[in-house]
CSV table of C-alpha atoms and ligand atoms in Angstrom, one decimal:
chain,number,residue,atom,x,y,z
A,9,UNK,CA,-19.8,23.4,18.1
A,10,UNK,CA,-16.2,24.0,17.0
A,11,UNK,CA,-15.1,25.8,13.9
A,12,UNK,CA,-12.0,24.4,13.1
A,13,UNK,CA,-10.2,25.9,9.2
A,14,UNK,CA,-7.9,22.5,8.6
A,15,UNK,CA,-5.1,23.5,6.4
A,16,UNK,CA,-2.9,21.0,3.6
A,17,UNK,CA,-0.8,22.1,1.3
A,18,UNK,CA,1.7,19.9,0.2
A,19,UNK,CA,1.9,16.1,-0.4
A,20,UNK,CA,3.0,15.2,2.8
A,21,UNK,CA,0.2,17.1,4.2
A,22,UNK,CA,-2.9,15.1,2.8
A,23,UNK,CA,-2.8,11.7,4.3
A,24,UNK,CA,-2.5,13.5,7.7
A,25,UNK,CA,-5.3,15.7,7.1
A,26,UNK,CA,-7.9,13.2,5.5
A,27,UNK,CA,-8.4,10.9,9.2
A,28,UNK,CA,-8.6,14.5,10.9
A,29,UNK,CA,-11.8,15.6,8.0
A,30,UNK,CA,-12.9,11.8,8.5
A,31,UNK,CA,-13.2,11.9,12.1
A,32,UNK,CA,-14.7,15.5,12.3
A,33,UNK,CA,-17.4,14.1,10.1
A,34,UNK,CA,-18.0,11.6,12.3
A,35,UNK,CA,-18.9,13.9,15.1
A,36,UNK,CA,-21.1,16.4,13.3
A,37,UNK,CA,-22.1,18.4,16.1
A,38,UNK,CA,-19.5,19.0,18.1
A,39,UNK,CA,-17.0,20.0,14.7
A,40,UNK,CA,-17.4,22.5,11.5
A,41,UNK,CA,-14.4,21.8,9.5
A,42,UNK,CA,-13.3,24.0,6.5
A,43,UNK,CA,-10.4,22.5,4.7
A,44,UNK,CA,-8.0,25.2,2.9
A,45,UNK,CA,-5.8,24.2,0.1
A,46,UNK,CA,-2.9,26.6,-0.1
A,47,UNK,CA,-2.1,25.3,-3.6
A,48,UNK,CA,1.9,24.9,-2.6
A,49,UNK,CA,1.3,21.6,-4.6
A,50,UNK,CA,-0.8,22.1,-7.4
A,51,UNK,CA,0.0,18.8,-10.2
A,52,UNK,CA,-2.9,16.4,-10.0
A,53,UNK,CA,-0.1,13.6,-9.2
A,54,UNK,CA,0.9,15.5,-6.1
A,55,UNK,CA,-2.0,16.6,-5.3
A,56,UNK,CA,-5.6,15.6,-6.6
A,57,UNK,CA,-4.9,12.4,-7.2
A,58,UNK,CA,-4.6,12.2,-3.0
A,59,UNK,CA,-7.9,13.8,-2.3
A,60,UNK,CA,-9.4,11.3,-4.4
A,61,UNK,CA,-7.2,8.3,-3.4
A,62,UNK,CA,-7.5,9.2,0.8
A,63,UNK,CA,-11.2,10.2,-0.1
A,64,UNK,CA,-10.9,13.8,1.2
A,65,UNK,CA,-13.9,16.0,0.5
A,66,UNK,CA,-12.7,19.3,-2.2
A,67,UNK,CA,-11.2,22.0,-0.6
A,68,UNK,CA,-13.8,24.6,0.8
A,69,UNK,CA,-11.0,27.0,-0.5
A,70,UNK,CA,-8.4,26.9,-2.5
A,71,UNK,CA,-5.4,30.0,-1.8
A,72,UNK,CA,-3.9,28.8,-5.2
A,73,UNK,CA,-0.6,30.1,-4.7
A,74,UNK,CA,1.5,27.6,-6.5
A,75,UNK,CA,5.5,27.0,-7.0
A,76,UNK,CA,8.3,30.0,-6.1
A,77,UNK,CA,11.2,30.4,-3.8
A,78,UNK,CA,10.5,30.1,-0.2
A,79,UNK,CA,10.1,34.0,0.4
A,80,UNK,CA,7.6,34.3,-2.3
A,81,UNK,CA,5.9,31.0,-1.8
A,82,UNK,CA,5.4,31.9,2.3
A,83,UNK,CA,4.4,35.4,1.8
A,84,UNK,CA,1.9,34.5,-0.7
A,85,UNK,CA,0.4,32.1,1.3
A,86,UNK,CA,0.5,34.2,4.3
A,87,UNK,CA,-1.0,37.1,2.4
A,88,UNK,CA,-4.0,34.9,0.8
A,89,UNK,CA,-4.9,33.3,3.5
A,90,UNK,CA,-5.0,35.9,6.5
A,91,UNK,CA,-8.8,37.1,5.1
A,92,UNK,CA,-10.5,33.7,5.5
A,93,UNK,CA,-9.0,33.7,8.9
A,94,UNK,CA,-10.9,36.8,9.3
A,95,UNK,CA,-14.1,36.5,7.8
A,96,UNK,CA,-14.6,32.8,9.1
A,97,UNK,CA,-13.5,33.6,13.1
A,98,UNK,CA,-12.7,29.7,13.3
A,99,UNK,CA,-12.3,28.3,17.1
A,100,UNK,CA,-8.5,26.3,15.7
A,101,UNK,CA,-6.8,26.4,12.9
A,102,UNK,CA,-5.1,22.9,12.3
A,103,UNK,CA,-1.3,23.0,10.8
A,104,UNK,CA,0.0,19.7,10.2
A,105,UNK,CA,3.6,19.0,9.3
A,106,UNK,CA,6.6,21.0,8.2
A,107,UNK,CA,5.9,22.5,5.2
A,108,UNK,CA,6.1,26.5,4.1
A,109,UNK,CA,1.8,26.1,4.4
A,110,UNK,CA,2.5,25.2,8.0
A,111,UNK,CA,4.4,27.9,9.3
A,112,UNK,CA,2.6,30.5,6.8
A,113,UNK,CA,-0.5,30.0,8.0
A,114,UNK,CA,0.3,29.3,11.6
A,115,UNK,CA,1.8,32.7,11.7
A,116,UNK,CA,-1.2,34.3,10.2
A,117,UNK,CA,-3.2,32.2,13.5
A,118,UNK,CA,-0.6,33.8,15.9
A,119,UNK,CA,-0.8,37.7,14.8
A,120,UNK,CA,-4.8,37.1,14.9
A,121,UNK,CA,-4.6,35.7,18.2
A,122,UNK,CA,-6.3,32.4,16.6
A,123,UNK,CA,-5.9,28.9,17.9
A,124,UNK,CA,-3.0,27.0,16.7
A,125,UNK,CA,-2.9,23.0,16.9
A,126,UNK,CA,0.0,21.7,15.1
A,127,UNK,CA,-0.1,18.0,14.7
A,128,UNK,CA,2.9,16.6,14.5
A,129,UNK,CA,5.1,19.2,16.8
A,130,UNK,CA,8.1,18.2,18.3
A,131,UNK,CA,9.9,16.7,15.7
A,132,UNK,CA,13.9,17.7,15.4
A,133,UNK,CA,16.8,17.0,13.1
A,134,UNK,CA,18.8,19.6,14.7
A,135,UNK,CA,19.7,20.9,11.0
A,136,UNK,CA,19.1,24.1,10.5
A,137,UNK,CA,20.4,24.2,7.1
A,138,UNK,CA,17.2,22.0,6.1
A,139,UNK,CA,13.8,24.6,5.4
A,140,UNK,CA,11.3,22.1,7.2
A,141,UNK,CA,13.3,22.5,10.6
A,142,UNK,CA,12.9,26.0,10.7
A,143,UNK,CA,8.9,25.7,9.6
A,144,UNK,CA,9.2,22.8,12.7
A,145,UNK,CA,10.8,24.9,15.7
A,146,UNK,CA,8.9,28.4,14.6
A,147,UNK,CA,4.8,26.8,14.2
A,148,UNK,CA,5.8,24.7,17.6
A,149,UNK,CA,7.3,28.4,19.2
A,150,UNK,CA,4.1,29.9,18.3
A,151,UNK,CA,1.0,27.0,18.7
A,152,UNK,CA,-1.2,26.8,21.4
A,153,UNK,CA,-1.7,23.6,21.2
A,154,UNK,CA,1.3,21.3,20.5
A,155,UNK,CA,0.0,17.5,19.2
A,156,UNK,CA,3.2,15.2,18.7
A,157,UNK,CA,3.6,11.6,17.8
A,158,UNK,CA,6.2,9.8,19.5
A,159,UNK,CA,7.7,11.2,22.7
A,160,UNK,CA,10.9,11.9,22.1
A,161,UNK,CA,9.6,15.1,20.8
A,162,UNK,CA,7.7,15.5,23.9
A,163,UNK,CA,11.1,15.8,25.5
A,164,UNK,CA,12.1,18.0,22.3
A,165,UNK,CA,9.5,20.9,23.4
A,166,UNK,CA,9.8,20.5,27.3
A,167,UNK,CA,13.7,21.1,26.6
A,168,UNK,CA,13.0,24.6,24.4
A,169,UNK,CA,10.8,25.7,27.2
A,170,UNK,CA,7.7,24.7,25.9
A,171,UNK,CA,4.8,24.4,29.0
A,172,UNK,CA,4.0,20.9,29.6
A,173,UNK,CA,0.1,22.1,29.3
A,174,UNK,CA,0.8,22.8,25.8
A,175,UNK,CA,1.7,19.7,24.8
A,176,UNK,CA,-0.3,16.8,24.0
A,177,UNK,CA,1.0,13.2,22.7
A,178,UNK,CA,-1.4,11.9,20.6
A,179,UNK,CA,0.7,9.4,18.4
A,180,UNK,CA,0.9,9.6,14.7
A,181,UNK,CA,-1.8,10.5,12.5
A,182,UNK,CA,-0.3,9.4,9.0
A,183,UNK,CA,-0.2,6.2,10.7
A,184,UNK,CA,-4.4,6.2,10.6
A,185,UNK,CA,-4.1,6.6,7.1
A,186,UNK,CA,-1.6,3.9,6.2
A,187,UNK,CA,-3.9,1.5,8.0
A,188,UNK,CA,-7.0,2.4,7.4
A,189,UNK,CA,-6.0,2.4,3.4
A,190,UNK,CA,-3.6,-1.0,2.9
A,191,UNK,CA,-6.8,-3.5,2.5
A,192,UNK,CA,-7.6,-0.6,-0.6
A,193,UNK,CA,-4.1,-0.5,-1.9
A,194,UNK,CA,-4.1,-4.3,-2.0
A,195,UNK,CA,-6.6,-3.7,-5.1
A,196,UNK,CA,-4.0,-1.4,-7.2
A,197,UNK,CA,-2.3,-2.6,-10.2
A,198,UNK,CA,0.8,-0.6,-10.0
A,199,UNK,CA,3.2,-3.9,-9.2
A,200,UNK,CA,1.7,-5.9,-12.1
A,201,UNK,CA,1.5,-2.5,-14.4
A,202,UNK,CA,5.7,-2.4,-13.8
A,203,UNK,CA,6.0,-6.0,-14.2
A,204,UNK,CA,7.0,-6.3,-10.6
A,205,UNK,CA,4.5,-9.9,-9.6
A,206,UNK,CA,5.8,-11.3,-6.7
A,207,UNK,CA,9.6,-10.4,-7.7
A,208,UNK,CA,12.1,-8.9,-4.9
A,209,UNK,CA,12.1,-5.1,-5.5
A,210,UNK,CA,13.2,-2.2,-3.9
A,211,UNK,CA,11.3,1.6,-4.0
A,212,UNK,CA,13.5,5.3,-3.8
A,213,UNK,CA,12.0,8.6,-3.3
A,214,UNK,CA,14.2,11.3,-3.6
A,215,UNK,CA,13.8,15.3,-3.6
A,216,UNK,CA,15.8,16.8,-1.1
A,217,UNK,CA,17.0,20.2,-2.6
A,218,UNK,CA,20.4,18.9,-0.5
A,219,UNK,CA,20.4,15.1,-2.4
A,220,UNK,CA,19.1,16.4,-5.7
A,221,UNK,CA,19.9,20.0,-6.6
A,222,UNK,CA,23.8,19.1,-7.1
A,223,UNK,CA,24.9,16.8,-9.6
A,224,UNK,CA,28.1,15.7,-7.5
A,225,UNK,CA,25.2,14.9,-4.6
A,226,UNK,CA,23.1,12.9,-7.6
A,227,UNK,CA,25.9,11.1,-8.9
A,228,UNK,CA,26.9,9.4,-5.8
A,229,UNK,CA,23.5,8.4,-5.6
A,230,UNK,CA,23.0,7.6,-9.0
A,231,UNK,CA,26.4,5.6,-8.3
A,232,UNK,CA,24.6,3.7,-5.7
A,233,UNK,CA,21.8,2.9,-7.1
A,234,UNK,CA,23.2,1.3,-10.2
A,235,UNK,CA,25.5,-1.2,-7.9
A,236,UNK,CA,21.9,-1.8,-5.8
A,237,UNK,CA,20.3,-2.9,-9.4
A,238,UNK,CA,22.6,-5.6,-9.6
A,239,UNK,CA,21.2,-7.2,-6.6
A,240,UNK,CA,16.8,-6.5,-7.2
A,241,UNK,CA,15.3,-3.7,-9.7
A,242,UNK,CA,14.4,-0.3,-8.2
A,243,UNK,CA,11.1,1.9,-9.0
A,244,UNK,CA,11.5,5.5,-8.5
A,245,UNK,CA,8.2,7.7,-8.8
A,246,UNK,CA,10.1,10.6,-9.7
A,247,UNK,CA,8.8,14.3,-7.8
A,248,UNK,CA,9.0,16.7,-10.7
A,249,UNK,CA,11.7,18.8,-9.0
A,250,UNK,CA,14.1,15.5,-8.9
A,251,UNK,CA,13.1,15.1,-12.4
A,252,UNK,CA,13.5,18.8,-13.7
A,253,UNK,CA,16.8,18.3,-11.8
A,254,UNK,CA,18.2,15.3,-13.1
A,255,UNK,CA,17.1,16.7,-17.1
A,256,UNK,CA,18.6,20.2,-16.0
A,257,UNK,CA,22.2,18.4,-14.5
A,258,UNK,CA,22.4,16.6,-17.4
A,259,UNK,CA,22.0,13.1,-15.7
A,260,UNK,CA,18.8,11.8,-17.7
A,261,UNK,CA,20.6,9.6,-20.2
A,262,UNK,CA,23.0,8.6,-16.9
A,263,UNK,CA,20.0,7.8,-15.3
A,264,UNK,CA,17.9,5.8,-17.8
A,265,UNK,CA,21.0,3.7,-18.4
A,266,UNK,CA,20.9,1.9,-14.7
A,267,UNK,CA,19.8,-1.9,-16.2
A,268,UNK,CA,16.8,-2.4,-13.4
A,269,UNK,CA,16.1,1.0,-12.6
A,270,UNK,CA,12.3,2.4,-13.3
A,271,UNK,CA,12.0,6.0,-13.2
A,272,UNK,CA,8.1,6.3,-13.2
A,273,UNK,CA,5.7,8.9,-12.1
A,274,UNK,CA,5.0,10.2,-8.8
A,275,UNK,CA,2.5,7.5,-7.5
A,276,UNK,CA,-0.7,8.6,-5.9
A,277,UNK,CA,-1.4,7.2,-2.6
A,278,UNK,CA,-2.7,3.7,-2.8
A,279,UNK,CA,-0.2,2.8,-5.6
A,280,UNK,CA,2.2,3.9,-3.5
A,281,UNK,CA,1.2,2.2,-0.6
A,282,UNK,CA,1.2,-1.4,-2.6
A,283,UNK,CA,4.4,-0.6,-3.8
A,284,UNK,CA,6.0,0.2,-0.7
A,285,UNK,CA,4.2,-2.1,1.2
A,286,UNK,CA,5.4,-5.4,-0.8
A,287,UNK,CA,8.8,-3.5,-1.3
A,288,UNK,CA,12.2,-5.6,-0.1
A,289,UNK,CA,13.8,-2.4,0.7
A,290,UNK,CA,13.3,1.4,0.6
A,291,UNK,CA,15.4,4.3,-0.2
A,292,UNK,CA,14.6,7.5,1.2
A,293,UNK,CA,15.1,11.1,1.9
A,294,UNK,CA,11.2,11.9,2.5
A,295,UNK,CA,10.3,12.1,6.4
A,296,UNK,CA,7.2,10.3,6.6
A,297,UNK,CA,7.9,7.2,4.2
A,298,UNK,CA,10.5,6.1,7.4
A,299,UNK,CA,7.7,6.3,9.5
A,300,UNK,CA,5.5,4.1,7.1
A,301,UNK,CA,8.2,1.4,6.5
A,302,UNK,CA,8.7,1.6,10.9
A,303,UNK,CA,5.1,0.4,10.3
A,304,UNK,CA,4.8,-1.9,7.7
A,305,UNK,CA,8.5,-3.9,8.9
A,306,UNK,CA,10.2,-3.3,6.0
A,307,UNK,CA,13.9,-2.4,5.9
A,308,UNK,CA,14.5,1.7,5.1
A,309,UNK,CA,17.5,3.3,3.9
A,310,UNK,CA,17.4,7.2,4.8
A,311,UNK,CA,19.9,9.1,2.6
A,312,UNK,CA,20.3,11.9,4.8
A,313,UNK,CA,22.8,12.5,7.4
A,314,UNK,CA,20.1,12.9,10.2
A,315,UNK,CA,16.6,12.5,10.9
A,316,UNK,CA,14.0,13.9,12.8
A,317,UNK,CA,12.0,10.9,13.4
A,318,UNK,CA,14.6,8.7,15.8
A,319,UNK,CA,12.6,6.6,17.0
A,320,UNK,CA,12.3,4.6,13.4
A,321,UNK,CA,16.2,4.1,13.9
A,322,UNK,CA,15.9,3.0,17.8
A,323,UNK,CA,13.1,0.4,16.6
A,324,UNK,CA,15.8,-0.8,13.8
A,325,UNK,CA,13.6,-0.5,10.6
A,326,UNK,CA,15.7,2.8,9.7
A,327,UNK,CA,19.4,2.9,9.0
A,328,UNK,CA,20.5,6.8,8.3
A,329,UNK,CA,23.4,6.1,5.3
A,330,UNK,CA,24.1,9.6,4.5
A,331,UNK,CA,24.7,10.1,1.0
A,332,UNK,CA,28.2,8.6,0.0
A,333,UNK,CA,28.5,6.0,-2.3
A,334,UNK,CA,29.9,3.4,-0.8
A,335,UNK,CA,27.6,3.7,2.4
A,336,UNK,CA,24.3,3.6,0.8
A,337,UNK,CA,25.9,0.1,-1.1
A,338,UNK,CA,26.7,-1.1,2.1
A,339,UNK,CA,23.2,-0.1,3.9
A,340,UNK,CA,21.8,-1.5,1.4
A,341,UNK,CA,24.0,-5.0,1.2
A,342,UNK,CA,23.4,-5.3,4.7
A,343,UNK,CA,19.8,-4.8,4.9
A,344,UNK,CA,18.8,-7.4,1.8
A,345,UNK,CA,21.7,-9.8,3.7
A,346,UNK,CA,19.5,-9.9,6.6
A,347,UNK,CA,16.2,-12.3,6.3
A,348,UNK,CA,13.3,-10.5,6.4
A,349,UNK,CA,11.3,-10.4,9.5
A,350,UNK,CA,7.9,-9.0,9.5
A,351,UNK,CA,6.4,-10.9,12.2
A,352,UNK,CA,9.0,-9.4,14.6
A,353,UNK,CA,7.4,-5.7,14.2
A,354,UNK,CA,7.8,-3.3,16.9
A,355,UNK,CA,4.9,-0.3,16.7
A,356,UNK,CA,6.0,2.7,18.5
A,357,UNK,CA,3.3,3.8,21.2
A,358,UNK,CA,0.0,5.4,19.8
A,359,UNK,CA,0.6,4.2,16.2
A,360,UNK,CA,-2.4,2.6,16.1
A,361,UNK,CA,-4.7,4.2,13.9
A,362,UNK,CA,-6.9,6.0,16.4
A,363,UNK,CA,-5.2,9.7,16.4
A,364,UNK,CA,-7.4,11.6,14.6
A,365,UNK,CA,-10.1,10.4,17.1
A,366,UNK,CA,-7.4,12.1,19.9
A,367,UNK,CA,-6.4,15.1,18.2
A,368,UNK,CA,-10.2,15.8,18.5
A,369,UNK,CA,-10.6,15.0,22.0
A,370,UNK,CA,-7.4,17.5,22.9
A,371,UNK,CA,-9.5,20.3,20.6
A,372,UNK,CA,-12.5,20.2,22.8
A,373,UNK,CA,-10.7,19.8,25.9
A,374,UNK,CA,-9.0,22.9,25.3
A,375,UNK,CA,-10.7,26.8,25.8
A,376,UNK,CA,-12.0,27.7,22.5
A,377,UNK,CA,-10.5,31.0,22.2
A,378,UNK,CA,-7.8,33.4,23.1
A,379,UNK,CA,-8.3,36.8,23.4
A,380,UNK,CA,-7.0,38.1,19.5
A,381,UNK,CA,-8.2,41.0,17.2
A,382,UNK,CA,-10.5,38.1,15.6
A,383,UNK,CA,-13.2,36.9,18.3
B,430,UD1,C1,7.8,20.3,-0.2
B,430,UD1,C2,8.1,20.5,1.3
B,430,UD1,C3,8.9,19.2,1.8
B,430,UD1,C4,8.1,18.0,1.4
B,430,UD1,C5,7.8,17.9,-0.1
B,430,UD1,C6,7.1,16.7,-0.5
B,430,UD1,C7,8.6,22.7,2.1
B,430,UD1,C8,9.7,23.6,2.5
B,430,UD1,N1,9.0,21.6,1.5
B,430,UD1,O1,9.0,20.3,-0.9
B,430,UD1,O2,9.0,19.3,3.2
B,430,UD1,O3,8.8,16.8,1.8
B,430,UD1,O4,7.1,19.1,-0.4
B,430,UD1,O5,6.8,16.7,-1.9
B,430,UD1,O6,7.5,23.0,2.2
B,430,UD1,N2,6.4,21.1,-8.3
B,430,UD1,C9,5.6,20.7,-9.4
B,430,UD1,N3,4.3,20.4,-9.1
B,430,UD1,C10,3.8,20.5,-7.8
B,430,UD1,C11,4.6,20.9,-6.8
B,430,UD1,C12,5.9,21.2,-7.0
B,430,UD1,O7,6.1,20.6,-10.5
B,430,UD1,O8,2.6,20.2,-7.7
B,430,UD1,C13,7.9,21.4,-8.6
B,430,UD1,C14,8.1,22.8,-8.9
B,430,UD1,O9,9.1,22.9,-9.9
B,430,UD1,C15,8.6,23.4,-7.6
B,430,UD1,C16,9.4,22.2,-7.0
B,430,UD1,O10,8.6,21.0,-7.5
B,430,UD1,O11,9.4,24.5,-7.7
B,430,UD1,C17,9.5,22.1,-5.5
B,430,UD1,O12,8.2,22.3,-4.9
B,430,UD1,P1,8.0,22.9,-3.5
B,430,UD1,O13,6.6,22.9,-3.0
B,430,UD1,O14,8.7,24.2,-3.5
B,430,UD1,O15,8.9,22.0,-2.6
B,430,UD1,P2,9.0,20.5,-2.5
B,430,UD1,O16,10.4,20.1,-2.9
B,430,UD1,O17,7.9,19.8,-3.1
């Protein structure tokens, strides 16, 4: 029996976790999971609303520790969660992603001389200037075991020196999720709630601290969308940073003026999944949402100037527009210019809803435990 302490802490982090929980309770005696919340999102529309729409059990803990700046926020999590590590003397911990939970609590793992799996390793932009790169290259420097999901960031960890043994591909566990929950977003009502039917739409999500904590960033954007509107309406489930953001730049009244542009709430998981899934085009800064419209066939716009997820461009789904006016327009002419093909879908290898069931398999295949102050 395994005693693994799974850890999610922000958005991103739940739909990876919940097909990890659901396949450990599949396999009752081999696994003991204990799921820790670190609390780095707290809102029920970032967070609750996910355990109950990817049916995740409640958190066996929950480290509460909330908003702050990235010092604060990391230490505190760090801080809180270094005594469950210690009274529970788990076989792994699991770290999925790039968030500040990741890296916190990986590092807690690594000074205990606990198990690290990171699921999801391997994954570069190559810009150091964004926080999640740094949580990306220090949990991979420090795992023991290194799960990735496409292998291009196989290559990624074998070229920082990375053992080969360390590294397992596995494919892409938020990809589990997205298939194992569209038949269930089919029965939201967010499309006919925003009036949407069977109209031509396109979805944004935006929250880069680069995109949206400058208002000369926002207003190209913003300058964008509203020549995009012209062409099919756009629904933006707003995260409340964009949103304190956009009120605090002075941009609310810009904003609400775009004719065709819906600024709603942050959408929980299966209204987001209809919406993106029927959507004509999507607008993006998030990571994971180009890896969900790879999946799905539907044309993505990624307003950043890189990504860490290549293979979405190399498969053509994802066109990387940067954030200047004129290109987004362009991207975005080009894209709804262009028939849509769905039938044409190229999946990359191991996207195919079965990860979970491999990230176990590499668990048990691995010793149990290192030598560390906790065994
Ligand atoms: C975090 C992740 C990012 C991920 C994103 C998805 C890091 C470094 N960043 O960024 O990789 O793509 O989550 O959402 O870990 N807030 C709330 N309610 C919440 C959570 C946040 O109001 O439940 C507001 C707070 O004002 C907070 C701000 O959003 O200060 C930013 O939250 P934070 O967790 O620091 O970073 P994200 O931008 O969400």
């Amino acid at each position: 029996m395994l005693k693994v302490i799974i850890v999610a802490g922000a958005r991103p982090n739940f739909m990876k976790v919940a097909p990890i929980a659901a396949a450990m309770k599949r396999r009752p005696k081999l696994f003991q999971p204990i799921l820790i919340h670190t609390g780095q999102h707290y809102d029920a529309s970032m967070s609750g609303t996910f355990f109950r729409d990817l049916e995740l059990p409640e958190p066996d803990v929950d480290l509460g520790v909330g908003s702050a700046s990235h010092a604060v926020q990391t230490a505190g999590i760090i801080q809180a969660f270094e005594p469950y590590v210690i009274s529970e003397k788990p076989d792994w911990v699991v770290v999925v992603g790039d968030v500040n939970s990741t890296i916190a609590c990986a590092l807690v793992c690594a000074k205990l001389g606990v198990k690290i799996a990171h699921v999801e390793a391997g994954l570069r932009s190559r810009d150091r200037t964004m926080p999640e790169e740094i949580n990306r290259v220090l949990t991979d420097q420090i795992a023991d075991l290194l799960l990735t999901p496409s292998v291009d960031a196989d290559e990624n960890l074998r070229a920082e020196g990375i053992p080969p043994e360390r590294i397992r591909f596995v494919g892409n566990v938020m990809i589990d999720s997205l298939l194992s929950n569209l038949q269930r977003a089919k029965l939201s009502t967010a499309r006919i709630d925003l009036g949407l039917g069977k109209k031509d739409y396109a979805v944004l999500t935006l929250h880069r601290p680069s995109n949206v904590d400058r208002k000369g960033s926002l207003l190209r954007i913003l300058d964008a969308l509203t020549e995009i509107t012209r062409r099919l309406p756009i629904v933006f489930p707003a995260h409340p940073r964009t949103r304190k953001m956009i009120d605090e730049l002075g941009l609310t009244e810009r904003a609400e003026n775009i004719k065709g542009f819906m600024m709603i709430e942050p959408a929980g998981y299966l209204d987001f999944l209809q919406l993106l899934s029927g959507a004509r085009l999507v607008l993006t800064d998030s990571g994971g949402i180009q890896e969900e419209t790879t999946v799905l066939g539907i044309p993505c716009i990624t307003l950043r100037e890189n990504t860490e997820r290549p293979i979405t461009v190399e498969i053509g789904t994802n066109k990387i527009a940067g954030t200047e006016t004129a290109k987004i327009i362009e991207a975005a002419n080009e894209a709804l210019d262009r028939p849509l093909n769905k039938n044409a879908l190229r999946i990359p290898p191991l996207w195919d809803g079965k990860t979970a069931d491999r990230i176990l398999d590499a668990l048990c295949q691995k010793p149990a435990r290192k030598q560390g102050l906790v065994s």
